[in-house]
mmCIF file of N, CA and C in Angstrom:
data_model
loop_
_atom_site.group_PDB
_atom_site.id
_atom_site.type_symbol
_atom_site.label_atom_id
_atom_site.label_comp_id
_atom_site.label_asym_id
_atom_site.label_seq_id
_atom_site.Cartn_x
_atom_site.Cartn_y
_atom_site.Cartn_z
ATOM 1 N N UNK S 278 0.837 -1.159 0.000
ATOM 2 C CA UNK S 278 0.000 0.000 0.000
ATOM 3 C C UNK S 278 0.895 1.240 0.000
ATOM 4 N N UNK S 279 0.571 2.182 -0.819
ATOM 5 C CA UNK S 279 1.363 3.400 -0.921
ATOM 6 C C UNK S 279 0.647 4.516 -0.184
ATOM 7 N N UNK S 280 1.402 5.274 0.619
ATOM 8 C CA UNK S 280 0.825 6.386 1.378
ATOM 9 C C UNK S 280 0.825 7.638 0.528
ATOM 10 N N UNK S 281 0.248 8.710 1.059
ATOM 11 C CA UNK S 281 0.141 9.972 0.332
ATOM 12 C C UNK S 281 1.514 10.544 -0.020
ATOM 13 N N UNK S 282 2.517 10.273 0.810
ATOM 14 C CA UNK S 282 3.846 10.825 0.526
ATOM 15 C C UNK S 282 4.666 9.915 -0.400
ATOM 16 N N UNK S 283 4.079 8.805 -0.870
ATOM 17 C CA UNK S 283 4.753 7.948 -1.836
ATOM 18 C C UNK S 283 5.547 6.802 -1.239
ATOM 19 N N UNK S 284 5.564 6.673 0.087
ATOM 20 C CA UNK S 284 6.300 5.576 0.721
ATOM 21 C C UNK S 284 5.483 4.305 0.711
ATOM 22 N N UNK S 285 6.158 3.206 0.618
ATOM 23 C CA UNK S 285 5.507 1.910 0.589
ATOM 24 C C UNK S 285 5.473 1.344 2.008
ATOM 25 N N UNK S 286 4.294 1.223 2.615
ATOM 26 C CA UNK S 286 4.150 0.760 3.999
ATOM 27 C C UNK S 286 4.375 -0.733 4.156
ATOM 28 N N UNK S 287 4.025 -1.502 3.155
ATOM 29 C CA UNK S 287 4.054 -2.948 3.308
ATOM 30 C C UNK S 287 5.459 -3.521 3.346
ATOM 31 N N UNK S 288 6.430 -2.837 2.794
ATOM 32 C CA UNK S 288 7.778 -3.382 2.774
ATOM 33 C C UNK S 288 8.548 -3.085 4.055
ATOM 34 N N UNK S 289 8.070 -2.167 4.854
ATOM 35 C CA UNK S 289 8.773 -1.802 6.075
ATOM 36 C C UNK S 289 8.113 -2.478 7.274
ATOM 37 N N UNK S 290 8.865 -3.351 7.886
ATOM 38 C CA UNK S 290 8.395 -4.026 9.099
ATOM 39 C C UNK S 290 9.442 -3.825 10.177
ATOM 40 N N UNK S 291 9.006 -3.757 11.416
ATOM 41 C CA UNK S 291 10.000 -3.618 12.486
ATOM 42 C C UNK S 291 10.852 -4.882 12.560
ATOM 43 N N UNK S 292 12.122 -4.683 12.753
ATOM 44 C CA UNK S 292 13.044 -5.823 12.855
ATOM 45 C C UNK S 292 12.754 -6.593 14.124
ATOM 46 N N UNK S 293 12.663 -7.898 13.978
ATOM 47 C CA UNK S 293 12.427 -8.742 15.134
ATOM 48 C C UNK S 293 13.735 -9.377 15.555
ATOM 49 N N UNK S 294 13.974 -9.367 16.827
ATOM 50 C CA UNK S 294 15.208 -9.937 17.346
ATOM 51 C C UNK S 294 15.112 -11.451 17.304
ATOM 52 N N UNK S 295 16.187 -12.084 16.840
ATOM 53 C CA UNK S 295 16.224 -13.546 16.801
ATOM 54 C C UNK S 295 16.636 -14.133 18.141
ATOM 55 N N UNK S 296 17.090 -13.248 19.027
ATOM 56 C CA UNK S 296 17.529 -13.723 20.331
ATOM 57 C C UNK S 296 16.324 -13.896 21.251
ATOM 58 N N UNK S 297 16.335 -14.972 21.989
ATOM 59 C CA UNK S 297 15.282 -15.176 22.967
ATOM 60 C C UNK S 297 15.737 -14.585 24.286
ATOM 61 N N UNK S 298 14.811 -14.010 25.042
ATOM 62 C CA UNK S 298 15.220 -13.419 26.314
ATOM 63 C C UNK S 298 15.735 -14.484 27.265
ATOM 64 N N UNK S 299 16.805 -14.148 27.957
ATOM 65 C CA UNK S 299 17.393 -15.091 28.899
ATOM 66 C C UNK S 299 16.654 -15.026 30.224
ATOM 67 N N UNK S 300 16.541 -16.174 30.845
ATOM 68 C CA UNK S 300 15.951 -16.221 32.173
ATOM 69 C C UNK S 300 16.959 -15.670 33.173
ATOM 70 N N UNK S 301 16.462 -15.150 34.259
ATOM 71 C CA UNK S 301 17.356 -14.622 35.285
ATOM 72 C C UNK S 301 18.233 -15.761 35.792
ATOM 73 N N UNK S 302 19.527 -15.535 35.754
ATOM 74 C CA UNK S 302 20.437 -16.598 36.174
ATOM 75 C C UNK S 302 20.537 -16.634 37.686
ATOM 76 N N UNK S 303 20.620 -17.830 38.190
ATOM 77 C CA UNK S 303 20.778 -17.991 39.631
ATOM 78 C C UNK S 303 22.252 -18.149 39.932
ATOM 79 N N UNK S 304 22.727 -17.596 41.027
ATOM 80 C CA UNK S 304 24.150 -17.713 41.334
ATOM 81 C C UNK S 304 24.527 -19.158 41.618
ATOM 82 N N UNK S 305 25.718 -19.531 41.128
ATOM 83 C CA UNK S 305 26.214 -20.886 41.354
ATOM 84 C C UNK S 305 26.709 -21.035 42.773
ATOM 85 N N UNK S 306 26.574 -22.230 43.269
ATOM 86 C CA UNK S 306 27.116 -22.530 44.585
ATOM 87 C C UNK S 306 28.570 -22.943 44.402
ATOM 88 N N UNK S 307 29.442 -22.335 45.175
ATOM 89 C CA UNK S 307 30.864 -22.653 45.077
ATOM 90 C C UNK S 307 31.119 -24.041 45.665
ATOM 91 N N UNK S 308 31.980 -24.817 44.990
ATOM 92 C CA UNK S 308 32.351 -26.120 45.529
ATOM 93 C C UNK S 308 33.806 -26.066 45.971
ATOM 94 N N UNK S 309 34.264 -27.085 46.650
ATOM 95 C CA UNK S 309 35.605 -27.096 47.241
ATOM 96 C C UNK S 309 36.698 -26.942 46.190
ATOM 97 N N UNK S 310 36.526 -27.556 45.043
ATOM 98 C CA UNK S 310 37.544 -27.486 43.997
ATOM 99 C C UNK S 310 37.632 -26.064 43.435
ATOM 100 N N UNK S 311 36.481 -25.465 43.136
ATOM 101 C CA UNK S 311 36.470 -24.104 42.601
ATOM 102 C C UNK S 311 37.031 -23.104 43.601
ATOM 103 N N UNK S 312 36.693 -23.285 44.872
ATOM 104 C CA UNK S 312 37.196 -22.383 45.912
ATOM 105 C C UNK S 312 38.708 -22.515 46.040
ATOM 106 N N UNK S 313 39.225 -23.756 46.030
ATOM 107 C CA UNK S 313 40.672 -23.975 46.137
ATOM 108 C C UNK S 313 41.400 -23.383 44.934
ATOM 109 N N UNK S 314 40.830 -23.542 43.745
ATOM 110 C CA UNK S 314 41.418 -22.956 42.545
ATOM 111 C C UNK S 314 41.457 -21.437 42.664
ATOM 112 N N UNK S 315 40.356 -20.856 43.104
ATOM 113 C CA UNK S 315 40.277 -19.409 43.251
ATOM 114 C C UNK S 315 41.262 -18.869 44.272
ATOM 115 N N UNK S 316 41.386 -19.562 45.391
ATOM 116 C CA UNK S 316 42.338 -19.128 46.422
ATOM 117 C C UNK S 316 43.774 -19.217 45.904
ATOM 118 N N UNK S 317 44.076 -20.264 45.171
ATOM 119 C CA UNK S 317 45.411 -20.425 44.595
ATOM 120 C C UNK S 317 45.703 -19.304 43.609
ATOM 121 N N UNK S 318 44.738 -19.020 42.729
ATOM 122 C CA UNK S 318 44.906 -17.972 41.738
ATOM 123 C C UNK S 318 45.102 -16.608 42.404
ATOM 124 N N UNK S 319 44.290 -16.324 43.408
ATOM 125 C CA UNK S 319 44.383 -15.039 44.096
ATOM 126 C C UNK S 319 45.743 -14.887 44.787
ATOM 127 N N UNK S 320 46.199 -15.943 45.460
ATOM 128 C CA UNK S 320 47.491 -15.886 46.154
ATOM 129 C C UNK S 320 48.633 -15.653 45.162
ATOM 130 N N UNK S 321 48.581 -16.334 44.016
ATOM 131 C CA UNK S 321 49.631 -16.166 43.007
ATOM 132 C C UNK S 321 49.575 -14.766 42.385
ATOM 133 N N UNK S 322 48.375 -14.257 42.158
ATOM 134 C CA UNK S 322 48.229 -12.913 41.591
ATOM 135 C C UNK S 322 48.780 -11.863 42.553
ATOM 136 N N UNK S 323 48.457 -11.998 43.841
ATOM 137 C CA UNK S 323 48.931 -11.046 44.841
ATOM 138 C C UNK S 323 50.445 -11.149 45.012
ATOM 139 N N UNK S 324 50.970 -12.379 44.947
ATOM 140 C CA UNK S 324 52.423 -12.568 45.053
ATOM 141 C C UNK S 324 53.153 -11.878 43.903
ATOM 142 N N UNK S 325 52.506 -11.771 42.752
ATOM 143 C CA UNK S 325 53.106 -11.084 41.591
ATOM 144 C C UNK S 325 52.818 -9.584 41.633
ATOM 145 N N UNK S 326 52.127 -9.127 42.683
ATOM 146 C CA UNK S 326 51.791 -7.716 42.873
ATOM 147 C C UNK S 326 50.971 -7.171 41.703
ATOM 148 N N UNK S 327 49.958 -7.953 41.300
ATOM 149 C CA UNK S 327 49.066 -7.546 40.221
ATOM 150 C C UNK S 327 47.654 -7.353 40.762
ATOM 151 N N UNK S 328 46.959 -6.365 40.241
ATOM 152 C CA UNK S 328 45.547 -6.204 40.581
ATOM 153 C C UNK S 328 44.736 -7.105 39.656
ATOM 154 N N UNK S 329 43.484 -7.307 40.005
ATOM 155 C CA UNK S 329 42.621 -8.103 39.126
ATOM 156 C C UNK S 329 42.523 -7.442 37.753
ATOM 157 N N UNK S 330 42.423 -6.137 37.753
ATOM 158 C CA UNK S 330 42.300 -5.402 36.496
ATOM 159 C C UNK S 330 43.549 -5.570 35.627
ATOM 160 N N UNK S 331 44.721 -5.519 36.235
ATOM 161 C CA UNK S 331 45.970 -5.692 35.480
ATOM 162 C C UNK S 331 46.063 -7.091 34.886
ATOM 163 N N UNK S 332 45.800 -8.100 35.716
ATOM 164 C CA UNK S 332 45.886 -9.479 35.222
ATOM 165 C C UNK S 332 44.827 -9.740 34.159
ATOM 166 N N UNK S 333 43.630 -9.248 34.375
ATOM 167 C CA UNK S 333 42.562 -9.438 33.392
ATOM 168 C C UNK S 333 42.932 -8.787 32.064
ATOM 169 N N UNK S 334 43.539 -7.618 32.120
ATOM 170 C CA UNK S 334 43.960 -6.948 30.892
ATOM 171 C C UNK S 334 45.027 -7.726 30.148
ATOM 172 N N UNK S 335 45.997 -8.234 30.877
ATOM 173 C CA UNK S 335 47.063 -9.021 30.240
ATOM 174 C C UNK S 335 46.518 -10.321 29.657
ATOM 175 N N UNK S 336 45.594 -10.954 30.382
ATOM 176 C CA UNK S 336 45.048 -12.242 29.940
ATOM 177 C C UNK S 336 43.898 -12.078 28.952
ATOM 178 N N UNK S 337 43.486 -10.843 28.727
ATOM 179 C CA UNK S 337 42.380 -10.539 27.822
ATOM 180 C C UNK S 337 41.087 -11.247 28.226
ATOM 181 N N UNK S 338 40.811 -11.205 29.531
ATOM 182 C CA UNK S 338 39.538 -11.696 30.057
ATOM 183 C C UNK S 338 38.889 -10.553 30.828
ATOM 184 N N UNK S 339 37.621 -10.660 31.067
ATOM 185 C CA UNK S 339 36.920 -9.627 31.806
ATOM 186 C C UNK S 339 37.315 -9.675 33.279
ATOM 187 N N UNK S 340 37.450 -8.520 33.901
ATOM 188 C CA UNK S 340 37.835 -8.471 35.304
ATOM 189 C C UNK S 340 36.811 -9.170 36.183
ATOM 190 N N UNK S 341 35.542 -9.071 35.821
ATOM 191 C CA UNK S 341 34.521 -9.732 36.636
ATOM 192 C C UNK S 341 34.640 -11.248 36.556
ATOM 193 N N UNK S 342 35.086 -11.768 35.399
ATOM 194 C CA UNK S 342 35.311 -13.209 35.296
ATOM 195 C C UNK S 342 36.439 -13.622 36.226
ATOM 196 N N UNK S 343 37.498 -12.841 36.238
ATOM 197 C CA UNK S 343 38.619 -13.141 37.122
ATOM 198 C C UNK S 343 38.176 -13.113 38.580
ATOM 199 N N UNK S 344 37.340 -12.153 38.918
ATOM 200 C CA UNK S 344 36.806 -12.065 40.280
ATOM 201 C C UNK S 344 35.968 -13.294 40.620
ATOM 202 N N UNK S 345 35.134 -13.714 39.669
ATOM 203 C CA UNK S 345 34.283 -14.891 39.893
ATOM 204 C C UNK S 345 35.118 -16.158 40.051
ATOM 205 N N UNK S 346 36.209 -16.263 39.291
ATOM 206 C CA UNK S 346 37.094 -17.428 39.417
ATOM 207 C C UNK S 346 37.737 -17.422 40.803
ATOM 208 N N UNK S 347 38.227 -16.266 41.233
ATOM 209 C CA UNK S 347 38.886 -16.170 42.535
ATOM 210 C C UNK S 347 37.926 -16.448 43.695
ATOM 211 N N UNK S 348 36.652 -16.137 43.515
ATOM 212 C CA UNK S 348 35.663 -16.414 44.568
ATOM 213 C C UNK S 348 35.139 -17.837 44.510
ATOM 214 N N UNK S 349 35.486 -18.555 43.448
ATOM 215 C CA UNK S 349 35.070 -19.951 43.330
ATOM 216 C C UNK S 349 33.678 -20.144 42.796
ATOM 217 N N UNK S 350 33.111 -19.128 42.152
ATOM 218 C CA UNK S 350 31.748 -19.260 41.635
ATOM 219 C C UNK S 350 31.704 -19.419 40.122
ATOM 220 N N UNK S 351 32.869 -19.389 39.472
ATOM 221 C CA UNK S 351 32.920 -19.577 38.028
ATOM 222 C C UNK S 351 33.771 -20.798 37.709
ATOM 223 N N UNK S 352 33.407 -21.476 36.647
ATOM 224 C CA UNK S 352 34.130 -22.658 36.212
ATOM 225 C C UNK S 352 34.849 -22.311 34.910
ATOM 226 N N UNK S 353 36.104 -21.842 34.997
ATOM 227 C CA UNK S 353 36.802 -21.392 33.793
ATOM 228 C C UNK S 353 37.209 -22.551 32.893
ATOM 229 N N UNK S 354 37.341 -22.243 31.616
ATOM 230 C CA UNK S 354 37.800 -23.259 30.672
ATOM 231 C C UNK S 354 39.298 -23.478 30.842
ATOM 232 N N UNK S 355 39.765 -24.560 30.307
ATOM 233 C CA UNK S 355 41.194 -24.874 30.353
ATOM 234 C C UNK S 355 41.990 -23.821 29.592
ATOM 235 N N UNK S 356 41.450 -23.341 28.494
ATOM 236 C CA UNK S 356 42.122 -22.308 27.714
ATOM 237 C C UNK S 356 42.262 -21.022 28.538
ATOM 238 N N UNK S 357 41.207 -20.629 29.232
ATOM 239 C CA UNK S 357 41.256 -19.428 30.071
ATOM 240 C C UNK S 357 42.303 -19.583 31.159
ATOM 241 N N UNK S 358 42.327 -20.738 31.828
ATOM 242 C CA UNK S 358 43.323 -20.970 32.872
ATOM 243 C C UNK S 358 44.735 -20.973 32.291
ATOM 244 N N UNK S 359 44.899 -21.522 31.109
ATOM 245 C CA UNK S 359 46.221 -21.554 30.464
ATOM 246 C C UNK S 359 46.726 -20.148 30.182
ATOM 247 N N UNK S 360 45.852 -19.288 29.693
ATOM 248 C CA UNK S 360 46.240 -17.913 29.389
ATOM 249 C C UNK S 360 46.593 -17.166 30.678
ATOM 250 N N UNK S 361 45.795 -17.362 31.713
ATOM 251 C CA UNK S 361 46.071 -16.710 33.000
ATOM 252 C C UNK S 361 47.421 -17.185 33.546
ATOM 253 N N UNK S 362 47.677 -18.485 33.469
ATOM 254 C CA UNK S 362 48.958 -19.030 33.941
ATOM 255 C C UNK S 362 50.120 -18.461 33.141
ATOM 256 N N UNK S 363 49.949 -18.311 31.849
ATOM 257 C CA UNK S 363 51.001 -17.744 31.013
ATOM 258 C C UNK S 363 51.322 -16.322 31.474
ATOM 259 N N UNK S 364 50.287 -15.548 31.768
ATOM 260 C CA UNK S 364 50.484 -14.168 32.225
ATOM 261 C C UNK S 364 51.136 -14.117 33.602
ATOM 262 N N UNK S 365 50.865 -15.104 34.438
ATOM 263 C CA UNK S 365 51.483 -15.161 35.764
ATOM 264 C C UNK S 365 52.860 -15.817 35.733
ATOM 265 N N UNK S 366 53.244 -16.319 34.568
ATOM 266 C CA UNK S 366 54.529 -17.018 34.374
ATOM 267 C C UNK S 366 54.644 -18.248 35.277
ATOM 268 N N UNK S 367 53.561 -19.021 35.300
ATOM 269 C CA UNK S 367 53.521 -20.269 36.058
ATOM 270 C C UNK S 367 52.945 -21.354 35.157
ATOM 271 N N UNK S 368 53.033 -22.591 35.617
ATOM 272 C CA UNK S 368 52.429 -23.697 34.877
ATOM 273 C C UNK S 368 51.044 -23.989 35.453
ATOM 274 N N UNK S 369 50.267 -24.716 34.688
ATOM 275 C CA UNK S 369 48.961 -25.149 35.193
ATOM 276 C C UNK S 369 49.131 -26.011 36.439
ATOM 277 N N UNK S 370 50.175 -26.808 36.465
ATOM 278 C CA UNK S 370 50.435 -27.670 37.626
ATOM 279 C C UNK S 370 50.621 -26.846 38.891
ATOM 280 N N UNK S 371 51.343 -25.737 38.769
ATOM 281 C CA UNK S 371 51.555 -24.879 39.939
ATOM 282 C C UNK S 371 50.237 -24.275 40.416
ATOM 283 N N UNK S 372 49.401 -23.885 39.457
ATOM 284 C CA UNK S 372 48.102 -23.312 39.829
ATOM 285 C C UNK S 372 47.214 -24.355 40.487
ATOM 286 N N UNK S 373 47.258 -25.572 39.981
ATOM 287 C CA UNK S 373 46.346 -26.617 40.453
ATOM 288 C C UNK S 373 46.879 -27.423 41.631
ATOM 289 N N UNK S 374 48.086 -27.183 42.058
ATOM 290 C CA UNK S 374 48.675 -27.937 43.174
ATOM 291 C C UNK S 374 47.781 -27.931 44.424
ATOM 292 N N UNK S 375 47.313 -26.774 44.889
ATOM 293 C CA UNK S 375 46.442 -26.790 46.072
ATOM 294 C C UNK S 375 45.087 -27.454 45.821
ATOM 295 N N UNK S 376 44.678 -27.502 44.580
ATOM 296 C CA UNK S 376 43.381 -28.098 44.253
ATOM 297 C C UNK S 376 43.410 -29.603 44.455
ATOM 298 N N UNK S 377 44.546 -30.241 44.188
ATOM 299 C CA UNK S 377 44.654 -31.697 44.310
ATOM 300 C C UNK S 377 44.315 -32.169 45.721
ATOM 301 N N UNK S 378 44.566 -31.342 46.702
ATOM 302 C CA UNK S 378 44.308 -31.724 48.090
ATOM 303 C C UNK S 378 42.813 -31.751 48.406
ATOM 304 N N UNK S 379 41.998 -31.042 47.616
ATOM 305 C CA UNK S 379 40.564 -30.929 47.889
ATOM 306 C C UNK S 379 39.699 -31.848 47.039
ATOM 307 N N UNK S 380 40.321 -32.580 46.137
ATOM 308 C CA UNK S 380 39.548 -33.437 45.250
ATOM 309 C C UNK S 380 39.373 -34.800 45.899
ATOM 310 N N UNK S 381 38.152 -35.124 46.230
ATOM 311 C CA UNK S 381 37.837 -36.428 46.801
ATOM 312 C C UNK S 381 36.623 -36.985 46.070
ATOM 313 N N UNK S 382 36.684 -38.211 45.643
ATOM 314 C CA UNK S 382 35.514 -38.809 45.002
ATOM 315 C C UNK S 382 34.352 -38.920 45.995
ATOM 316 N N UNK S 383 33.160 -38.945 45.479
ATOM 317 C CA UNK S 383 31.981 -38.969 46.343
ATOM 318 C C UNK S 383 31.917 -40.223 47.206
ATOM 319 N N UNK S 384 32.525 -41.344 46.769
ATOM 320 C CA UNK S 384 32.475 -42.547 47.595
ATOM 321 C C UNK S 384 33.458 -42.470 48.765
ATOM 322 N N UNK S 385 34.447 -41.559 48.696
ATOM 323 C CA UNK S 385 35.383 -41.389 49.799
ATOM 324 C C UNK S 385 34.786 -40.467 50.858
ATOM 325 N N UNK S 386 34.184 -39.412 50.417
ATOM 326 C CA UNK S 386 33.586 -38.436 51.322
ATOM 327 C C UNK S 386 32.149 -38.190 50.878
ATOM 328 N N UNK S 387 31.162 -38.724 51.600
ATOM 329 C CA UNK S 387 29.761 -38.577 51.174
ATOM 330 C C UNK S 387 29.289 -37.128 51.127
ATOM 331 N N UNK S 388 29.991 -36.213 51.798
ATOM 332 C CA UNK S 388 29.593 -34.803 51.780
ATOM 333 C C UNK S 388 30.062 -34.093 50.517
ATOM 334 N N UNK S 389 30.926 -34.753 49.738
ATOM 335 C CA UNK S 389 31.418 -34.166 48.501
ATOM 336 C C UNK S 389 30.253 -34.047 47.521
ATOM 337 N N UNK S 390 30.083 -32.870 46.908
ATOM 338 C CA UNK S 390 28.985 -32.739 45.952
ATOM 339 C C UNK S 390 29.223 -33.599 44.719
ATOM 340 N N UNK S 391 28.166 -34.202 44.233
ATOM 341 C CA UNK S 391 28.238 -35.017 43.033
ATOM 342 C C UNK S 391 28.239 -34.064 41.849
ATOM 343 N N UNK S 392 29.174 -34.261 40.948
ATOM 344 C CA UNK S 392 29.296 -33.339 39.822
ATOM 345 C C UNK S 392 28.062 -33.392 38.937
ATOM 346 N N UNK S 393 27.715 -34.562 38.517
ATOM 347 C CA UNK S 393 26.505 -34.727 37.709
ATOM 348 C C UNK S 393 25.770 -35.951 38.206
ATOM 349 N N UNK S 394 24.501 -35.803 38.315
ATOM 350 C CA UNK S 394 23.700 -36.933 38.756
ATOM 351 C C UNK S 394 22.501 -37.031 37.835
ATOM 352 N N UNK S 395 22.300 -38.205 37.302
ATOM 353 C CA UNK S 395 21.166 -38.405 36.425
ATOM 354 C C UNK S 395 19.922 -38.577 37.277
ATOM 355 N N UNK S 396 19.080 -37.579 37.274
ATOM 356 C CA UNK S 396 17.864 -37.625 38.072
ATOM 357 C C UNK S 396 16.686 -38.230 37.326
ATOM 358 N N UNK S 397 16.895 -38.573 36.059
ATOM 359 C CA UNK S 397 15.806 -39.121 35.263
ATOM 360 C C UNK S 397 15.546 -40.567 35.642
ATOM 361 N N UNK S 398 14.307 -40.913 35.708
ATOM 362 C CA UNK S 398 13.940 -42.304 35.952
ATOM 363 C C UNK S 398 13.168 -42.786 34.723
ATOM 364 N N UNK S 399 13.855 -43.464 33.813
ATOM 365 C CA UNK S 399 13.194 -43.891 32.592
ATOM 366 C C UNK S 399 12.146 -44.963 32.886
ATOM 367 N N UNK S 400 11.095 -44.985 32.099
ATOM 368 C CA UNK S 400 10.063 -45.998 32.310
ATOM 369 C C UNK S 400 10.601 -47.383 31.980
ATOM 370 N N UNK S 401 10.142 -48.351 32.709
ATOM 371 C CA UNK S 401 10.545 -49.733 32.455
ATOM 372 C C UNK S 401 9.859 -50.217 31.192
ATOM 373 N N UNK S 402 10.639 -50.877 30.367
ATOM 374 C CA UNK S 402 10.103 -51.436 29.131
ATOM 375 C C UNK S 402 10.087 -52.944 29.295
ATOM 376 N N UNK S 403 8.927 -53.522 29.087
ATOM 377 C CA UNK S 403 8.801 -54.972 29.211
ATOM 378 C C UNK S 403 9.498 -55.629 28.026
ATOM 379 N N UNK S 404 10.314 -56.617 28.340
ATOM 380 C CA UNK S 404 11.007 -57.342 27.279
ATOM 381 C C UNK S 404 10.112 -58.414 26.708
ATOM 382 N N UNK S 405 10.213 -58.536 25.419
ATOM 383 C CA UNK S 405 9.448 -59.592 24.757
ATOM 384 C C UNK S 405 10.295 -60.852 24.759
ATOM 385 N N UNK S 406 9.654 -61.960 25.021
ATOM 386 C CA UNK S 406 10.396 -63.215 24.987
ATOM 387 C C UNK S 406 10.634 -63.616 23.541
ATOM 388 N N UNK S 407 11.780 -64.135 23.308
ATOM 389 C CA UNK S 407 12.135 -64.536 21.953
ATOM 390 C C UNK S 407 11.971 -66.052 21.822
ATOM 391 N N UNK S 408 10.896 -66.446 21.246
ATOM 392 C CA UNK S 408 10.628 -67.859 20.997
ATOM 393 C C UNK S 408 10.706 -68.124 19.507
ATOM 394 N N UNK S 409 11.382 -69.156 19.166
ATOM 395 C CA UNK S 409 11.463 -69.501 17.750
ATOM 396 C C UNK S 409 10.908 -70.840 17.481
#
């Protein structure tokens, strides 16, 4: 349809966002491994006399991510940890040394949180007898 000023109304539609709105995220509960990793990272960063902002800038990560890692509420990727270690001039082994002391399988310590637990209970399927 053409308007009085000559513009075509039918070809102009408001752009629709393809992104779906995200649900409000709930804060993660820190576990012993994440907390130990964060404490190790923070101690090494302070020993190098670096602020979170300085280390984040060198490692090209967001300062808030670094803060979340140090508090034990973020689960960083191996690549992120590798870059941070490179900037601190340490190895991954040095960063993870204190973490090894806190890793206990759930059968050793029942209070240890289970990483993943399948909560699904699939329906039982009756087997057919095979008679020939």
